[in-house]
């Protein structure tokens, strides 16, 4: 099978090389090939077709892996003796949790110290903020 693929690839390569390395002049090539719209349309169709095929393949792989993960999750739950409980959490529970978190966060801010401390940097000079390298100086010639 690999030999057949290699032979086909070699033959196609020879045909392509022969097509582009013909000894015709530029004018003769332009007359025989036209404006190239056929080549543009063919390449566009091929690219879009390959993108669609890749989309389908990735979709199939995704479906397969999601199904496999679901089976693995159910198998581990069965081994641990747990049963899958699918209870939906009501809106009141979400509201209670979010209210508790909000109150906890605001309570922490109430106990913070209100003293602002600014420490001086040990080295105040930085070449990044130096004004001696500005462009206002007259350049030497």
Tab-separated table of C-alpha atoms in Angstrom, residues 97-111:
chain	number	residue	atom	x	y	z
A	97	UNK	CA	-24.904	31.197	48.529
A	98	UNK	CA	-24.235	34.415	46.624
A	99	UNK	CA	-25.627	36.530	49.478
A	100	UNK	CA	-23.420	34.733	51.987
A	101	UNK	CA	-20.352	35.246	49.809
A	102	UNK	CA	-21.168	38.931	49.331
A	103	UNK	CA	-21.607	39.489	53.054
A	104	UNK	CA	-18.371	37.631	53.798
A	105	UNK	CA	-16.426	39.777	51.316
A	106	UNK	CA	-17.850	43.076	52.594
A	107	UNK	CA	-17.157	42.062	56.193
A	108	UNK	CA	-13.486	41.512	55.369
A	109	UNK	CA	-13.201	45.038	53.980
A	110	UNK	CA	-14.665	46.500	57.168
A	111	UNK	CA	-11.796	45.152	59.279
